[in-house]
Amino acid sequence: MDLAGLKVMVIDDSNTIRRSAEIFLAQAGCEVVLAEDGFDALAKIADHHPDVIFVDIMMPRLDGYQTCALIKKNPRLSPTPVIMLSSRDGLFDRARGRMAGSDEYLTKPFTKDSLLRAVASHARRGDGAAHAG
């Protein structure tokens, strides 16, 4: 599973979750961009153009569903895979995530393997469209 050079954004209001994800992803050779909420993330997405975005559902100010919907409504950002993160593994949360446009749903706490598998299954290599400026 070669993830070297992939740019992955992790949006979560939990410092512990952000740091865990950052360590796992950095060990796999990914470039990691961290954001603590949806507003922070939206400002950084335009600058960093991540290949994959992980977003926590329960966040203050702008939750994960709203953040995902805003990403998916933007024509330049919509191809970017968005993976929802939640501590609840419920059917309702999964369905609501799909309605917001998410590509996958990962339950917290995640393992290094589950996180890296999710990145590998969604990252599109050689897709220059995502990086065209």
Coordinates of N, CA, C and O in Angstrom, one line a residue:
M1 N 0.9 -1.2 0.0 CA 0.0 0.0 0.0 C 0.9 1.2 0.0 O 1.4 1.7 1.0
D2 N 1.2 1.8 -1.2 CA 2.1 2.9 -1.3 C 1.2 4.2 -1.2 O 0.5 4.6 -2.2
L3 N 1.3 4.9 -0.1 CA 0.6 6.2 0.0 C 1.5 7.4 0.0 O 1.0 8.5 0.3
A4 N 2.8 7.2 -0.2 CA 3.8 8.3 -0.2 C 3.4 9.4 -1.1 O 3.0 9.2 -2.2
G5 N 3.4 10.6 -0.5 CA 3.1 11.8 -1.3 C 1.7 12.2 -1.4 O 1.4 13.3 -1.9
L6 N 0.8 11.4 -0.9 CA -0.6 11.7 -0.9 C -0.9 12.8 0.1 O -0.3 12.8 1.2
K7 N -1.8 13.7 -0.2 CA -2.1 14.8 0.7 C -3.4 14.5 1.4 O -4.4 14.3 0.7
V8 N -3.4 14.3 2.7 CA -4.6 13.9 3.4 C -5.0 14.9 4.5 O -4.1 15.4 5.3
M9 N -6.2 15.4 4.5 CA -6.7 16.3 5.5 C -7.5 15.6 6.5 O -8.4 14.8 6.2
V10 N -7.3 15.9 7.8 CA -8.1 15.4 8.9 C -8.7 16.6 9.6 O -8.0 17.4 10.1
I11 N -10.1 16.5 9.6 CA -10.8 17.6 10.3 C -11.5 17.0 11.5 O -12.4 16.1 11.4
D12 N -11.1 17.4 12.7 CA -11.7 16.8 13.9 C -11.4 17.8 15.1 O -10.3 18.4 15.1
D13 N -12.4 18.1 15.9 CA -12.2 19.0 17.0 C -11.4 18.3 18.2 O -11.0 19.0 19.1
S14 N -11.2 17.0 18.1 CA -10.4 16.3 19.1 C -8.9 16.3 18.7 O -8.5 15.8 17.7
N15 N -8.1 17.0 19.6 CA -6.7 17.0 19.3 C -6.1 15.6 19.3 O -5.2 15.3 18.5
T16 N -6.6 14.7 20.2 CA -6.1 13.3 20.2 C -6.3 12.6 18.9 O -5.4 11.9 18.4
I17 N -7.5 12.7 18.3 CA -7.8 12.1 17.0 C -7.0 12.7 15.9 O -6.4 11.9 15.1
R18 N -6.8 14.0 15.9 CA -6.0 14.6 14.9 C -4.6 14.1 14.9 O -4.0 13.8 13.9
R19 N -4.0 14.1 16.1 CA -2.6 13.7 16.3 C -2.5 12.2 16.0 O -1.5 11.8 15.4
S20 N -3.4 11.4 16.4 CA -3.3 9.9 16.1 C -3.3 9.7 14.5 O -2.5 9.0 14.0
A21 N -4.2 10.4 13.9 CA -4.3 10.3 12.4 C -3.1 10.8 11.8 O -2.5 10.2 10.8
E22 N -2.6 11.9 12.3 CA -1.4 12.5 11.7 C -0.2 11.5 11.8 O 0.6 11.4 10.9
I23 N 0.0 10.9 13.0 CA 1.1 10.0 13.2 C 1.0 8.8 12.2 O 1.9 8.4 11.5
F24 N -0.2 8.2 12.1 CA -0.4 7.0 11.2 C -0.2 7.4 9.8 O 0.5 6.7 9.1
L25 N -0.7 8.5 9.4 CA -0.6 8.9 8.0 C 0.9 9.3 7.6 O 1.4 9.0 6.6
A26 N 1.5 10.0 8.5 CA 2.9 10.5 8.3 C 3.8 9.2 8.2 O 4.7 9.2 7.4
Q27 N 3.6 8.2 9.0 CA 4.4 7.0 9.0 C 4.2 6.3 7.6 O 5.1 5.6 7.1
A28 N 3.1 6.5 7.0 CA 2.8 5.9 5.7 C 3.3 6.8 4.5 O 3.2 6.4 3.4
G29 N 3.9 8.0 4.9 CA 4.5 8.8 3.9 C 3.5 9.9 3.3 O 3.8 10.6 2.4
C30 N 2.4 10.0 3.9 CA 1.4 11.0 3.5 C 1.8 12.4 4.0 O 2.4 12.5 5.0
E31 N 1.4 13.4 3.2 CA 1.5 14.8 3.7 C 0.2 15.1 4.4 O -0.9 14.8 3.9
V32 N 0.2 15.5 5.7 CA -1.0 15.7 6.5 C -1.3 17.1 6.7 O -0.5 17.9 7.1
V33 N -2.6 17.5 6.5 CA -3.1 18.8 6.8 C -4.2 18.6 7.9 O -5.1 17.8 7.7
L34 N -4.0 19.4 9.0 CA -5.0 19.2 10.1 C -5.9 20.5 10.2 O -5.4 21.6 9.9
A35 N -7.1 20.2 10.6 CA -8.1 21.3 10.8 C -8.9 21.0 12.0 O -9.3 19.8 12.2
E36 N -9.3 22.0 12.8 CA -10.0 21.6 14.0 C -11.5 21.8 13.9 O -12.3 21.4 14.8
D37 N -12.0 22.4 12.8 CA -13.4 22.4 12.6 C -13.7 22.7 11.1 O -12.7 22.9 10.3
G38 N -14.9 22.8 10.7 CA -15.3 22.9 9.3 C -14.8 24.2 8.7 O -14.4 24.3 7.6
F39 N -14.9 25.3 9.5 CA -14.5 26.6 9.0 C -13.0 26.7 8.7 O -12.5 27.1 7.7
D40 N -12.2 26.1 9.7 CA -10.8 26.0 9.5 C -10.4 25.2 8.3 O -9.6 25.6 7.5
A41 N -11.2 24.1 8.1 CA -10.9 23.2 7.0 C -11.2 23.9 5.7 O -10.4 23.7 4.7
L42 N -12.3 24.5 5.5 CA -12.7 25.1 4.2 C -11.6 26.2 3.8 O -11.3 26.3 2.6
A43 N -11.0 26.9 4.7 CA -10.0 27.8 4.4 C -8.7 27.1 3.9 O -8.1 27.5 3.0
K44 N -8.4 26.0 4.5 CA -7.2 25.2 4.2 C -7.3 24.4 2.9 O -6.4 24.1 2.3
I45 N -8.5 23.9 2.6 CA -8.7 23.0 1.5 C -8.3 23.8 0.2 O -7.6 23.2 -0.7
A46 N -8.7 25.0 0.1 CA -8.4 25.8 -1.1 C -6.9 25.9 -1.3 O -6.4 25.9 -2.4
D47 N -6.2 26.1 -0.2 CA -4.7 26.2 -0.2 C -4.0 24.9 -0.5 O -3.0 24.9 -1.2
H48 N -4.5 23.8 0.1 CA -3.7 22.6 0.1 C -4.2 21.5 -0.9 O -3.4 20.6 -1.2
H49 N -5.4 21.6 -1.4 CA -5.9 20.7 -2.4 C -5.7 19.2 -2.0 O -4.9 18.5 -2.6
P50 N -6.2 18.8 -0.8 CA -6.0 17.4 -0.4 C -6.5 16.3 -1.3 O -7.5 16.6 -2.1
D51 N -5.9 15.2 -1.3 CA -6.4 14.0 -2.2 C -7.5 13.3 -1.5 O -8.4 12.7 -2.2
V52 N -7.5 13.3 -0.2 CA -8.6 12.6 0.6 C -8.8 13.5 1.9 O -7.9 14.1 2.4
I53 N -10.1 13.6 2.3 CA -10.5 14.4 3.4 C -11.2 13.5 4.4 O -12.2 12.8 4.1
F54 N -10.8 13.5 5.7 CA -11.5 12.8 6.8 C -12.2 13.9 7.6 O -11.5 14.9 7.9
V55 N -13.5 13.8 7.9 CA -14.2 14.8 8.6 C -15.0 14.2 9.7 O -15.8 13.2 9.5
D56 N -14.8 14.7 11.0 CA -15.6 14.2 12.1 C -17.0 14.7 12.0 O -17.2 15.8 11.5
I57 N -18.0 14.0 12.4 CA -19.4 14.4 12.3 C -19.7 15.4 13.3 O -20.2 16.5 13.1
M58 N -19.4 15.1 14.6 CA -19.8 16.0 15.7 C -18.7 17.1 16.0 O -17.7 16.8 16.6
M59 N -18.9 18.3 15.5 CA -18.0 19.4 15.7 C -18.8 20.6 16.0 O -19.9 20.8 15.5
P60 N -18.2 21.6 16.8 CA -18.9 22.8 17.0 C -18.9 23.7 15.7 O -18.1 23.5 14.8
R61 N -19.8 24.7 15.7 CA -19.9 25.7 14.6 C -20.3 25.1 13.3 O -21.4 25.4 12.8
L62 N -19.5 24.2 12.7 CA -19.9 23.6 11.4 C -19.6 22.1 11.5 O -18.5 21.7 11.6
D63 N -20.7 21.3 11.5 CA -20.5 19.9 11.8 C -20.0 19.2 10.5 O -19.9 19.8 9.4
G64 N -19.8 17.9 10.6 CA -19.2 17.2 9.5 C -20.1 17.0 8.3 O -19.7 17.1 7.2
Y65 N -21.4 16.9 8.6 CA -22.4 16.8 7.5 C -22.4 18.1 6.7 O -22.3 18.1 5.4
Q66 N -22.4 19.3 7.4 CA -22.4 20.6 6.7 C -21.1 20.8 5.9 O -21.1 21.3 4.8
T67 N -20.0 20.4 6.6 CA -18.7 20.6 5.9 C -18.6 19.7 4.7 O -18.2 20.2 3.6
C68 N -19.0 18.5 4.8 CA -19.0 17.6 3.6 C -19.9 18.1 2.5 O -19.5 18.2 1.3
A69 N -21.1 18.6 2.8 CA -22.0 19.1 1.8 C -21.4 20.3 1.1 O -21.5 20.5 -0.1
L70 N -20.7 21.2 1.9 CA -20.1 22.4 1.3 C -19.0 22.0 0.3 O -18.8 22.6 -0.8
I71 N -18.2 21.0 0.7 CA -17.1 20.5 -0.1 C -17.7 19.9 -1.4 O -17.2 20.3 -2.5
K72 N -18.7 19.1 -1.3 CA -19.3 18.4 -2.5 C -20.1 19.4 -3.4 O -20.3 19.1 -4.5
K73 N -20.5 20.5 -2.9 CA -21.3 21.5 -3.7 C -20.3 22.4 -4.5 O -20.8 23.0 -5.4
N74 N -19.0 22.4 -4.1 CA -18.1 23.2 -4.9 C -17.5 22.4 -6.0 O -16.9 21.3 -5.8
P75 N -17.7 22.9 -7.3 CA -17.3 22.1 -8.4 C -15.9 21.7 -8.5 O -15.5 20.6 -8.9
R76 N -15.0 22.6 -7.9 CA -13.6 22.3 -7.9 C -13.2 21.2 -6.9 O -12.2 20.5 -7.0
L77 N -14.0 21.2 -5.8 CA -13.6 20.3 -4.7 C -14.4 19.0 -4.7 O -14.0 18.0 -4.1
S78 N -15.6 19.0 -5.4 CA -16.5 17.8 -5.3 C -15.9 16.5 -5.7 O -16.3 15.5 -5.1
P79 N -14.8 16.4 -6.6 CA -14.3 15.1 -6.8 C -13.5 14.5 -5.6 O -13.2 13.3 -5.6
T80 N -13.1 15.4 -4.7 CA -12.3 14.9 -3.5 C -13.1 14.0 -2.6 O -14.1 14.3 -2.2
P81 N -12.5 12.8 -2.4 CA -13.2 11.8 -1.5 C -13.3 12.4 -0.1 O -12.3 12.9 0.4
V82 N -14.5 12.3 0.5 CA -14.7 12.7 1.9 C -15.1 11.5 2.7 O -16.1 10.8 2.4
I83 N -14.4 11.2 3.8 CA -14.7 10.1 4.6 C -15.1 10.6 6.0 O -14.4 11.3 6.7
M84 N -16.3 10.2 6.4 CA -16.9 10.7 7.7 C -16.3 9.9 8.8 O -16.1 8.7 8.7
L85 N -16.0 10.6 9.9 CA -15.5 9.9 11.2 C -16.6 10.1 12.2 O -17.1 11.2 12.4
S86 N -16.9 9.0 12.9 CA -17.9 9.1 14.0 C -17.6 8.0 15.1 O -17.2 6.9 14.7
S87 N -17.9 8.4 16.3 CA -17.7 7.4 17.4 C -19.0 6.5 17.4 O -19.0 5.5 18.1
R88 N -20.0 6.9 16.7 CA -21.2 6.0 16.6 C -21.3 5.3 15.3 O -21.0 5.9 14.3
D89 N -21.6 4.0 15.4 CA -21.7 3.2 14.2 C -23.1 2.9 13.8 O -23.6 1.8 13.8
G90 N -23.9 4.0 13.6 CA -25.3 3.8 13.4 C -25.7 4.0 11.9 O -25.1 4.7 11.1
L91 N -26.8 3.3 11.5 CA -27.3 3.3 10.2 C -27.7 4.7 9.8 O -27.5 5.2 8.7
F92 N -28.3 5.4 10.8 CA -28.8 6.8 10.5 C -27.6 7.7 10.1 O -27.7 8.5 9.2
D93 N -26.5 7.6 10.9 CA -25.4 8.5 10.6 C -24.8 8.2 9.3 O -24.4 9.1 8.5
R94 N -24.7 6.9 8.9 CA -24.2 6.5 7.6 C -25.0 7.1 6.5 O -24.5 7.6 5.5
A95 N -26.4 6.9 6.7 CA -27.3 7.4 5.6 C -27.2 8.9 5.5 O -27.2 9.4 4.4
R96 N -27.1 9.6 6.6 CA -27.1 11.1 6.6 C -25.7 11.5 5.9 O -25.7 12.5 5.2
G97 N -24.7 10.8 6.2 CA -23.4 11.0 5.6 C -23.4 10.9 4.1 O -22.9 11.7 3.4
R98 N -24.1 9.8 3.6 CA -24.2 9.6 2.2 C -25.0 10.7 1.6 O -24.7 11.2 0.5
M99 N -26.1 11.2 2.2 CA -26.9 12.3 1.7 C -26.1 13.6 1.6 O -26.3 14.4 0.7
A100 N -25.1 13.7 2.5 CA -24.3 14.9 2.4 C -23.2 14.8 1.4 O -22.5 15.8 1.0
G101 N -23.0 13.6 0.9 CA -22.1 13.3 -0.2 C -20.8 12.6 0.2 O -19.9 12.5 -0.6
S102 N -20.8 12.0 1.4 CA -19.6 11.3 1.8 C -19.3 10.1 1.0 O -20.3 9.5 0.5
D103 N -18.1 9.7 0.9 CA -17.7 8.5 0.1 C -17.5 7.3 1.0 O -17.6 6.2 0.5
E104 N -17.3 7.5 2.3 CA -17.1 6.3 3.2 C -17.4 6.8 4.6 O -17.5 8.0 4.9
Y105 N -17.5 5.9 5.5 CA -17.8 6.1 6.9 C -16.9 5.3 7.7 O -16.8 4.1 7.5
L106 N -16.1 5.9 8.6 CA -15.1 5.2 9.4 C -15.5 5.4 10.9 O -15.7 6.6 11.3
T107 N -15.5 4.4 11.7 CA -15.9 4.5 13.1 C -14.7 4.7 13.9 O -13.6 4.1 13.7
K108 N -14.8 5.7 14.9 CA -13.7 6.0 15.8 C -13.9 5.1 17.1 O -15.0 4.9 17.4
P109 N -12.8 4.7 17.8 CA -11.5 4.9 17.4 C -11.1 4.0 16.2 O -11.4 2.9 16.2
F110 N -10.4 4.6 15.2 CA -9.9 3.8 14.1 C -8.6 3.2 14.4 O -7.9 3.7 15.2
T111 N -8.2 2.2 13.6 CA -6.9 1.6 13.7 C -6.0 2.2 12.6 O -6.6 2.8 11.7
K112 N -4.8 2.0 12.7 CA -3.9 2.5 11.7 C -4.2 1.8 10.4 O -4.3 2.5 9.3
D113 N -4.5 0.5 10.4 CA -4.9 -0.2 9.2 C -6.2 0.3 8.6 O -6.2 0.5 7.3
S114 N -7.2 0.5 9.4 CA -8.5 1.0 8.8 C -8.3 2.4 8.2 O -8.9 2.7 7.1
L115 N -7.5 3.2 8.8 CA -7.3 4.6 8.3 C -6.6 4.5 7.0 O -7.0 5.1 6.0
L116 N -5.5 3.8 6.9 CA -4.7 3.7 5.7 C -5.4 3.0 4.6 O -5.3 3.3 3.4
R117 N -6.2 2.0 4.9 CA -7.0 1.3 3.9 C -8.0 2.3 3.3 O -8.2 2.2 2.1
A118 N -8.6 3.1 4.1 CA -9.6 4.1 3.6 C -8.9 5.0 2.6 O -9.5 5.4 1.6
V119 N -7.7 5.5 3.0 CA -7.0 6.4 2.1 C -6.7 5.7 0.8 O -6.9 6.3 -0.3
A120 N -6.1 4.5 0.9 CA -5.7 3.8 -0.3 C -6.9 3.5 -1.2 O -6.8 3.6 -2.5
S121 N -8.1 3.2 -0.7 CA -9.2 2.9 -1.5 C -9.8 4.1 -2.2 O -10.5 4.0 -3.2
H122 N -9.6 5.3 -1.7 CA -10.2 6.5 -2.3 C -9.2 7.4 -3.0 O -9.7 8.2 -3.8
A123 N -7.9 7.3 -2.8 CA -7.0 8.2 -3.4 C -6.9 7.9 -4.9 O -6.7 6.7 -5.2
R124 N -7.0 8.9 -5.7 CA -6.8 8.7 -7.1 C -5.5 9.2 -7.5 O -5.2 10.4 -7.6
R125 N -4.6 8.3 -7.9 CA -3.3 8.7 -8.3 C -3.3 9.1 -9.8 O -4.0 8.5 -10.6
G126 N -2.4 10.0 -10.1 CA -2.3 10.4 -11.5 C -3.5 11.2 -12.0 O -3.6 11.4 -13.2
D127 N -4.4 11.6 -11.2 CA -5.5 12.4 -11.6 C -5.1 13.9 -11.5 O -5.3 14.5 -10.5
G128 N -4.5 14.4 -12.5 CA -4.0 15.8 -12.5 C -5.1 16.8 -12.4 O -4.8 17.9 -12.0
A129 N -6.4 16.5 -12.6 CA -7.5 17.4 -12.5 C -7.6 18.0 -11.1 O -7.9 19.2 -10.9
A130 N -7.3 17.2 -10.1 CA -7.4 17.7 -8.7 C -6.4 18.7 -8.4 O -6.6 19.5 -7.5
H131 N -5.3 18.7 -9.1 CA -4.2 19.7 -8.8 C -4.1 20.8 -9.8 O -3.2 21.6 -9.7
A132 N -4.9 20.8 -10.9 CA -4.9 21.8 -11.9 C -5.3 23.1 -11.2 O -6.3 23.2 -10.5
G133 N -4.5 24.2 -11.4 CA -4.8 25.4 -10.7 C -5.4 26.4 -11.6 O -5.9 27.5 -11.3

